PDB file of C-alpha atoms in Angstrom:
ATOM      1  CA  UNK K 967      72.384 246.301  10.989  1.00  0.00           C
ATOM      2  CA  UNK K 968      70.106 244.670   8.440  1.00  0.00           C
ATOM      3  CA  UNK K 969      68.339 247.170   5.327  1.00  0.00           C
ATOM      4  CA  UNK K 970      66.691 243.727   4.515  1.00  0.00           C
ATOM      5  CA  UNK K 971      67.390 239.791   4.727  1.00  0.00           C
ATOM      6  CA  UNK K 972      66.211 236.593   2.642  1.00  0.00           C
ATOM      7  CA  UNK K 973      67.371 233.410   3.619  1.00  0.00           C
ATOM      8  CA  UNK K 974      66.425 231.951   6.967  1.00  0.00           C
ATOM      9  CA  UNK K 975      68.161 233.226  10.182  1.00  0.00           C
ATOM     10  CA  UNK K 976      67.782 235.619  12.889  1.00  0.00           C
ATOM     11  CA  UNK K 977      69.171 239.389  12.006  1.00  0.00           C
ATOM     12  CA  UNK K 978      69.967 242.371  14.494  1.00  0.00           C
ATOM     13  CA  UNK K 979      68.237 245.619  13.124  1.00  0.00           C
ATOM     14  CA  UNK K 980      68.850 248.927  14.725  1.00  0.00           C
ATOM     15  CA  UNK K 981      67.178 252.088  14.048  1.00  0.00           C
ATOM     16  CA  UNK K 982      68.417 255.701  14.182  1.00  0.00           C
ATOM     17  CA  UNK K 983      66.544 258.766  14.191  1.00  0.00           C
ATOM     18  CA  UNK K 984      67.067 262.101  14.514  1.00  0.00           C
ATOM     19  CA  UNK K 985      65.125 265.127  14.407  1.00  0.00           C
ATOM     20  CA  UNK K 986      65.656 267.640  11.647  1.00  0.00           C
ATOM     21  CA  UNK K 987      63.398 270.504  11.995  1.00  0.00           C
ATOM     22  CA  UNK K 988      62.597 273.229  14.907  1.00  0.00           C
ATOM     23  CA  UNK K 989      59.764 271.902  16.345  1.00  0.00           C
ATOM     24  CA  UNK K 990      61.677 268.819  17.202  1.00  0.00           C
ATOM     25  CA  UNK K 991      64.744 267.855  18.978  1.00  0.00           C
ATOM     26  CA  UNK K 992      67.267 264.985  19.748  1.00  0.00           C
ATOM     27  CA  UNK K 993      68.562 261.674  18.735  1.00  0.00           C
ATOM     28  CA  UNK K 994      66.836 258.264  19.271  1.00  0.00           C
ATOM     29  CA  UNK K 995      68.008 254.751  18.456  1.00  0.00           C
ATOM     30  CA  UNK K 996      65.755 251.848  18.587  1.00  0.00           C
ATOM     31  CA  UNK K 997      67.574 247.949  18.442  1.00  0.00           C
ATOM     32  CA  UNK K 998      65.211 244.692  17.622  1.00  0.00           C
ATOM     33  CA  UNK K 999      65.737 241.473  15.618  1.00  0.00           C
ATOM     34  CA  UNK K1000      63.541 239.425  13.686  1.00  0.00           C
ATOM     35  CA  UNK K1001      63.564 236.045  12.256  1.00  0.00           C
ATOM     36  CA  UNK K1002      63.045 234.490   8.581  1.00  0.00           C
ATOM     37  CA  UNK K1003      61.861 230.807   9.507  1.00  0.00           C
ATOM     38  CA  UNK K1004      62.635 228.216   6.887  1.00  0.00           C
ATOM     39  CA  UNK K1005      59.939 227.441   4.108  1.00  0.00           C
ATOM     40  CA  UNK K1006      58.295 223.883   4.226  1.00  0.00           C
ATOM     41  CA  UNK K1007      58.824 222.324   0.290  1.00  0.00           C
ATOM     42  CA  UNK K1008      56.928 218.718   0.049  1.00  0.00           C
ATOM     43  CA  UNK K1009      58.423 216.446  -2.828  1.00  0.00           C
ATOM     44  CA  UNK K1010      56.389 213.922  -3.914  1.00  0.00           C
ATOM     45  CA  UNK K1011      58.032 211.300  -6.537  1.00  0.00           C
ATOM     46  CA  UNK K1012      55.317 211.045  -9.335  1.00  0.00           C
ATOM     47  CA  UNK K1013      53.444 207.725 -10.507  1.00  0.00           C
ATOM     48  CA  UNK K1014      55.996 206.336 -12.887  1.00  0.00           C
ATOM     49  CA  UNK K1015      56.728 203.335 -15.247  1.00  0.00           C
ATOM     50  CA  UNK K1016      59.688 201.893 -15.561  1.00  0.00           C
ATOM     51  CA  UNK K1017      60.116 198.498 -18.285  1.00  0.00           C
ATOM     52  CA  UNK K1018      61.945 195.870 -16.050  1.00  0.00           C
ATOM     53  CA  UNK K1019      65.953 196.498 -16.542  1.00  0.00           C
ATOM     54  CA  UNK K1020      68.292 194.599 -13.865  1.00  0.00           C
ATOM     55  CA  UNK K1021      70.536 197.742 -13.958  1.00  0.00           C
ATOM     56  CA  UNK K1022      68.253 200.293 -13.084  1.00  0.00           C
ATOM     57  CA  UNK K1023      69.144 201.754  -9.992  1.00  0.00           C
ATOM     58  CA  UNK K1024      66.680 204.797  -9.870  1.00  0.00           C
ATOM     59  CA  UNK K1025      66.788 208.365 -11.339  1.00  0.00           C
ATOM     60  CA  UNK K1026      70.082 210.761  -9.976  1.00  0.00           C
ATOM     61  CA  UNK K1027      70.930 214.169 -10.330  1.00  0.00           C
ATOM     62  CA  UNK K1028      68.911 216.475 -12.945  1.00  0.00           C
ATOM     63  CA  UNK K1029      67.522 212.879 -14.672  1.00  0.00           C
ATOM     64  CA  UNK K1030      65.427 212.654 -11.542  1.00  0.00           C
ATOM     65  CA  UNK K1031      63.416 215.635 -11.742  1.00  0.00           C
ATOM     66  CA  UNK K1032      61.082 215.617 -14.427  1.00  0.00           C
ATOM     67  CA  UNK K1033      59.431 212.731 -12.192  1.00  0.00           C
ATOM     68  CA  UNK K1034      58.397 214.585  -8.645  1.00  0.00           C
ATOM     69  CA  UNK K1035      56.652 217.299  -8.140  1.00  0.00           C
ATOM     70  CA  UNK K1036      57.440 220.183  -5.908  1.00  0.00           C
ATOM     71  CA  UNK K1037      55.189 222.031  -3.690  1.00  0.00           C
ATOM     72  CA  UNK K1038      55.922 225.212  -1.476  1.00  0.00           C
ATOM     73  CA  UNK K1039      58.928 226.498  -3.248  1.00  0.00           C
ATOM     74  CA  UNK K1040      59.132 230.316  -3.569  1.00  0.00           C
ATOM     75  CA  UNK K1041      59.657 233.055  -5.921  1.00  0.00           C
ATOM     76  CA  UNK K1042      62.570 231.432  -8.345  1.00  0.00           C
ATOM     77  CA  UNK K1043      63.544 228.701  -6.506  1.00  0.00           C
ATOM     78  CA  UNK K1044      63.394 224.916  -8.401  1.00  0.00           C
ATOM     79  CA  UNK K1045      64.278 221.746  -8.315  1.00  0.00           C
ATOM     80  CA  UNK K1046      67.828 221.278  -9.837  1.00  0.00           C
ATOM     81  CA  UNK K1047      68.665 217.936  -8.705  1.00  0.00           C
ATOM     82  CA  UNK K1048      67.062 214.679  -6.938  1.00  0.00           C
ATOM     83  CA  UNK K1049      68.158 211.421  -6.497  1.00  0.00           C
ATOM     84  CA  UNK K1050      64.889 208.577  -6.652  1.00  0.00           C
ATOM     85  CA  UNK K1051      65.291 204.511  -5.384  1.00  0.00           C
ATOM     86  CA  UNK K1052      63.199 202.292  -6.348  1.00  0.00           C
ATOM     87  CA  UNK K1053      62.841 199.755  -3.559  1.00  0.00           C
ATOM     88  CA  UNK K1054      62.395 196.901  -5.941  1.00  0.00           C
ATOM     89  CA  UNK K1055      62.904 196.297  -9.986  1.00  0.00           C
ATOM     90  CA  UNK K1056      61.086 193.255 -10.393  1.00  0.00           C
ATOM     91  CA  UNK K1057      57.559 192.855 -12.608  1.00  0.00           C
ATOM     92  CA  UNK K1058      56.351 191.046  -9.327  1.00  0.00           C
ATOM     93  CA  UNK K1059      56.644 193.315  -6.929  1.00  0.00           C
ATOM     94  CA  UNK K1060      54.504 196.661  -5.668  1.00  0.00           C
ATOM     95  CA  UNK K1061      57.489 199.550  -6.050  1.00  0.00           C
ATOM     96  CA  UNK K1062      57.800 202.569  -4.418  1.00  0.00           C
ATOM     97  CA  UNK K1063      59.713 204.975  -5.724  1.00  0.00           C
ATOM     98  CA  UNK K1064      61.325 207.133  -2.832  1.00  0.00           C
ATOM     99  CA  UNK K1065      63.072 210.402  -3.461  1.00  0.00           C
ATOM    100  CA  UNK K1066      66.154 212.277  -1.376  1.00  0.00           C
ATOM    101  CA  UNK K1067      68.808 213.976  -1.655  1.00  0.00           C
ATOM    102  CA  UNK K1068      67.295 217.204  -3.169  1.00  0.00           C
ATOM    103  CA  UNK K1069      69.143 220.201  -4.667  1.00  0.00           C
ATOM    104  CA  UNK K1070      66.595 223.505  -4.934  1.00  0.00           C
ATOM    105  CA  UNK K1071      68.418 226.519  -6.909  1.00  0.00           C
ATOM    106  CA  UNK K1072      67.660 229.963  -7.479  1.00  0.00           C
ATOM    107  CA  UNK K1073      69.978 230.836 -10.546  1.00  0.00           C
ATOM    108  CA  UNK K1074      72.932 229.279  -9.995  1.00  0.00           C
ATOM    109  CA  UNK K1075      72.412 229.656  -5.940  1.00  0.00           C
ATOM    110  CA  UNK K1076      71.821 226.578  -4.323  1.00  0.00           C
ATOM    111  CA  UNK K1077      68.935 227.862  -1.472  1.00  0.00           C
ATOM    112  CA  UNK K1078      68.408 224.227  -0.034  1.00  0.00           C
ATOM    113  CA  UNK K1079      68.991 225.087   3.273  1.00  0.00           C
ATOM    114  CA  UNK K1080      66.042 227.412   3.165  1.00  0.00           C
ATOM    115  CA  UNK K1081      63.621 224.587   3.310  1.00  0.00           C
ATOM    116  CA  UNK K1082      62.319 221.608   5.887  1.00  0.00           C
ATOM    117  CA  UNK K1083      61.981 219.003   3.264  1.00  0.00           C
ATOM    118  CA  UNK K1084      59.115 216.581   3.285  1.00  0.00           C
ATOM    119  CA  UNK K1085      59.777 213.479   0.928  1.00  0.00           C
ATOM    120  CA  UNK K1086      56.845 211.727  -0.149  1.00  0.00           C
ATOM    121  CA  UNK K1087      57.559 208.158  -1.990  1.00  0.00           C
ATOM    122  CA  UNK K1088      55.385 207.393  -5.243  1.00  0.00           C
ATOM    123  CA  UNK K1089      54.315 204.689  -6.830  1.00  0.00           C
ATOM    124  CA  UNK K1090      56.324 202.287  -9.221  1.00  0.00           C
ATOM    125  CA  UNK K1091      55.327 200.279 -12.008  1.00  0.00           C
ATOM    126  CA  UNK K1092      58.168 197.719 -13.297  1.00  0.00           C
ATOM    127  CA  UNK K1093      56.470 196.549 -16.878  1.00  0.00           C
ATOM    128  CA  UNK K1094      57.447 193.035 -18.605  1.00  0.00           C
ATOM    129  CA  UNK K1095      60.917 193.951 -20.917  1.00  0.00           C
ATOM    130  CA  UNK K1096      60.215 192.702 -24.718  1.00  0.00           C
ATOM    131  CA  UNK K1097      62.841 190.888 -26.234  1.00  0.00           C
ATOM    132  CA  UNK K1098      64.719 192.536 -28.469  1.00  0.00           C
ATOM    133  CA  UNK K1099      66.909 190.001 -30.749  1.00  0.00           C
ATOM    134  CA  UNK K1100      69.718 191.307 -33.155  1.00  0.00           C
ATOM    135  CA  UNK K1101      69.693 189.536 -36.327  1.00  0.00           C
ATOM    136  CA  UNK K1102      72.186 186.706 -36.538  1.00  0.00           C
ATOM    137  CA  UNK K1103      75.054 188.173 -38.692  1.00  0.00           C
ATOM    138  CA  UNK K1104      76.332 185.895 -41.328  1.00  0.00           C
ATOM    139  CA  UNK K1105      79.919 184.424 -40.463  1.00  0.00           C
ATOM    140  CA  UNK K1106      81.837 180.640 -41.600  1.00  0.00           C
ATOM    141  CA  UNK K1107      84.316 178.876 -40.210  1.00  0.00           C
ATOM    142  CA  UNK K1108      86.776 175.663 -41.677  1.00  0.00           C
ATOM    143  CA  UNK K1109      86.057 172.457 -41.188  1.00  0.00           C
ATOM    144  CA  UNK K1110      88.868 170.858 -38.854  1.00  0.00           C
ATOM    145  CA  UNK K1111      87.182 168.194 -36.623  1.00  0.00           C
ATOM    146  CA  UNK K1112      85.792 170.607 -33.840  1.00  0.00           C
ATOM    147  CA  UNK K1113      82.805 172.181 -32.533  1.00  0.00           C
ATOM    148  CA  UNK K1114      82.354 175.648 -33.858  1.00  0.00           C
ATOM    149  CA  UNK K1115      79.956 177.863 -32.110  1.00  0.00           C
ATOM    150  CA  UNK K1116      78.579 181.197 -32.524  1.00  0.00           C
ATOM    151  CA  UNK K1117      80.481 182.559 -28.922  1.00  0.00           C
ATOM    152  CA  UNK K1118      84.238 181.633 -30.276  1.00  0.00           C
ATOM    153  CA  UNK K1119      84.135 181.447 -34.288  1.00  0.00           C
ATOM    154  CA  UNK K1120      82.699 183.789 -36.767  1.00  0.00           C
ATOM    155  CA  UNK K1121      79.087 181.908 -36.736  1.00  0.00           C
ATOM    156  CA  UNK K1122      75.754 183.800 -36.385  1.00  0.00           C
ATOM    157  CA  UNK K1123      75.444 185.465 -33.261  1.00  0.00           C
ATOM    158  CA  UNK K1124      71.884 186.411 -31.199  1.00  0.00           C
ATOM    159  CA  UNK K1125      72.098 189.267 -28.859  1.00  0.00           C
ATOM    160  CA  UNK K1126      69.685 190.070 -26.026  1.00  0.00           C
ATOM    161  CA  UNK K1127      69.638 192.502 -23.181  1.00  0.00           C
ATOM    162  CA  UNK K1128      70.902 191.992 -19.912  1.00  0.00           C
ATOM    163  CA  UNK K1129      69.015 189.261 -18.094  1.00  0.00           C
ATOM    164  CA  UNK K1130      67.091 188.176 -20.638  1.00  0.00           C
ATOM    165  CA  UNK K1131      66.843 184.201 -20.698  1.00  0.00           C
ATOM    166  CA  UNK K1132      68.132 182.843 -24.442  1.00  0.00           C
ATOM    167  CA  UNK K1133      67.411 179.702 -25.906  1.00  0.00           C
ATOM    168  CA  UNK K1134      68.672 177.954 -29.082  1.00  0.00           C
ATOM    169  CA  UNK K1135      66.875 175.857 -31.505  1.00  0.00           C
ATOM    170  CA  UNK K1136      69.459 175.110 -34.227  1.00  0.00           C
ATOM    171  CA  UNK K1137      66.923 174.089 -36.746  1.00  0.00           C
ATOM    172  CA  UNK K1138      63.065 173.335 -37.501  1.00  0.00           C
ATOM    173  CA  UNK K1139      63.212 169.786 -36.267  1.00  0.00           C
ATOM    174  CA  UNK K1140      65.456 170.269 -33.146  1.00  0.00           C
ATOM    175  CA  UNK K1141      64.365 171.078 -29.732  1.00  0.00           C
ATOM    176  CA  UNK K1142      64.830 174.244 -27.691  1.00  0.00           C
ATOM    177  CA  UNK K1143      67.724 174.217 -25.593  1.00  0.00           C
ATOM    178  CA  UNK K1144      69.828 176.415 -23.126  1.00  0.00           C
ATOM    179  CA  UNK K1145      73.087 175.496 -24.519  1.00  0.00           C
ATOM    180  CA  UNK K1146      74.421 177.485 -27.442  1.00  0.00           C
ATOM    181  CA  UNK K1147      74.554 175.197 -30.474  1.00  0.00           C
ATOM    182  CA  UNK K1148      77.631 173.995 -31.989  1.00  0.00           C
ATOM    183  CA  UNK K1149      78.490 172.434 -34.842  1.00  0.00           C
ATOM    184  CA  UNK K1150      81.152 170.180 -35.896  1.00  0.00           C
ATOM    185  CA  UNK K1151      80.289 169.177 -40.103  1.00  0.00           C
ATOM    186  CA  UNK K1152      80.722 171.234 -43.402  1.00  0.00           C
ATOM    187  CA  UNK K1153      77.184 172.541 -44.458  1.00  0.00           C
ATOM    188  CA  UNK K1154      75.067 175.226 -45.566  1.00  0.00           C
TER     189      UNK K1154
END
């Protein structure tokens, strides 16, 4: 016997009745069932940008969902958690974003498996990363007859982010090279 049901699922209800007054007599008892169907919820990853970053693998867990949107969910229920993949991270290429893996809560409840889920992949823009360089810090070394460089001895060092393509150009008059410079004589 059901008084009343939420989540989807098919419940038993049976009714008694019985009369209570002189003009009517007896006992009846009535027996049904009904059924809550699940809700349809349609998440749709939002338009996003994204500056390039060989790392990024997507948005997981409550990072994700301040970028889809969630329609058909009911009462209380939210989004809690999402994961999003981009299928590309590259300037280049046309991205879509695609979402999955989605937690809805009421509360703390987790009421997922009152839905049909409906994922709907949005676009993704990858933008150009700028260049960020760290100021060479100040560092000297000893002259004893070998290379120094900025990698292995306390020489200025120039930092960039991960994939970013560095080259060196130890002075005005040199040319701009892949190789980290060295240097071998005492100097300023």
């Amino acid at each position: 016997v059901v008084a009343s049901a939420v989540n989807p699922g098919t419940y038993k209800v049976t009714v008694t009745a019985k009369a209570d007054n002189d003009n009517i007599t007896g006992e009846a008892t009535s027996t049904g069932s009904f059924t809550i169907k699940k809700g349809a919820v349609t998440i749709t990853a939002k338009e996003t940008t994204q500056e390039y970053d060989p790392e990024f693998t997507g948005f997981t867990g409550e990072d994700g969902v301040a970028y889809v949107d969630a329609d058909g969910l009911q009462g209380d229920d939210a989004v809690a958690e999402i994961t999003l993949t981009p299928d590309a991270i590259t300037v280049a290429d046309a991205t879509k974003l695609t979402p999955s893996d989605l937690v809805i809560k009421n509360g703390d409840n987790d009421v997922t498996g009152n839905y049909d889920i409906t994922y709907v992949a949005g676009k993704l823009a990858i933008t150009e990363a700028d260049i960020v360089i760290t100021e060479p810090t100040d560092g000297e070394a000893t002259y004893d007859g070998n290379p120094k460089s900025p990698e292995e001895d306390n020489l200025p060092k120039v930092t960039a982010p991960t994939g970013a393509k560095i080259q060196y150009k130890a002075d005005e008059d040199s040319d701009w090279s892949d190789e980290v410079p060295s240097y071998t004589e005492a100097g300023e």
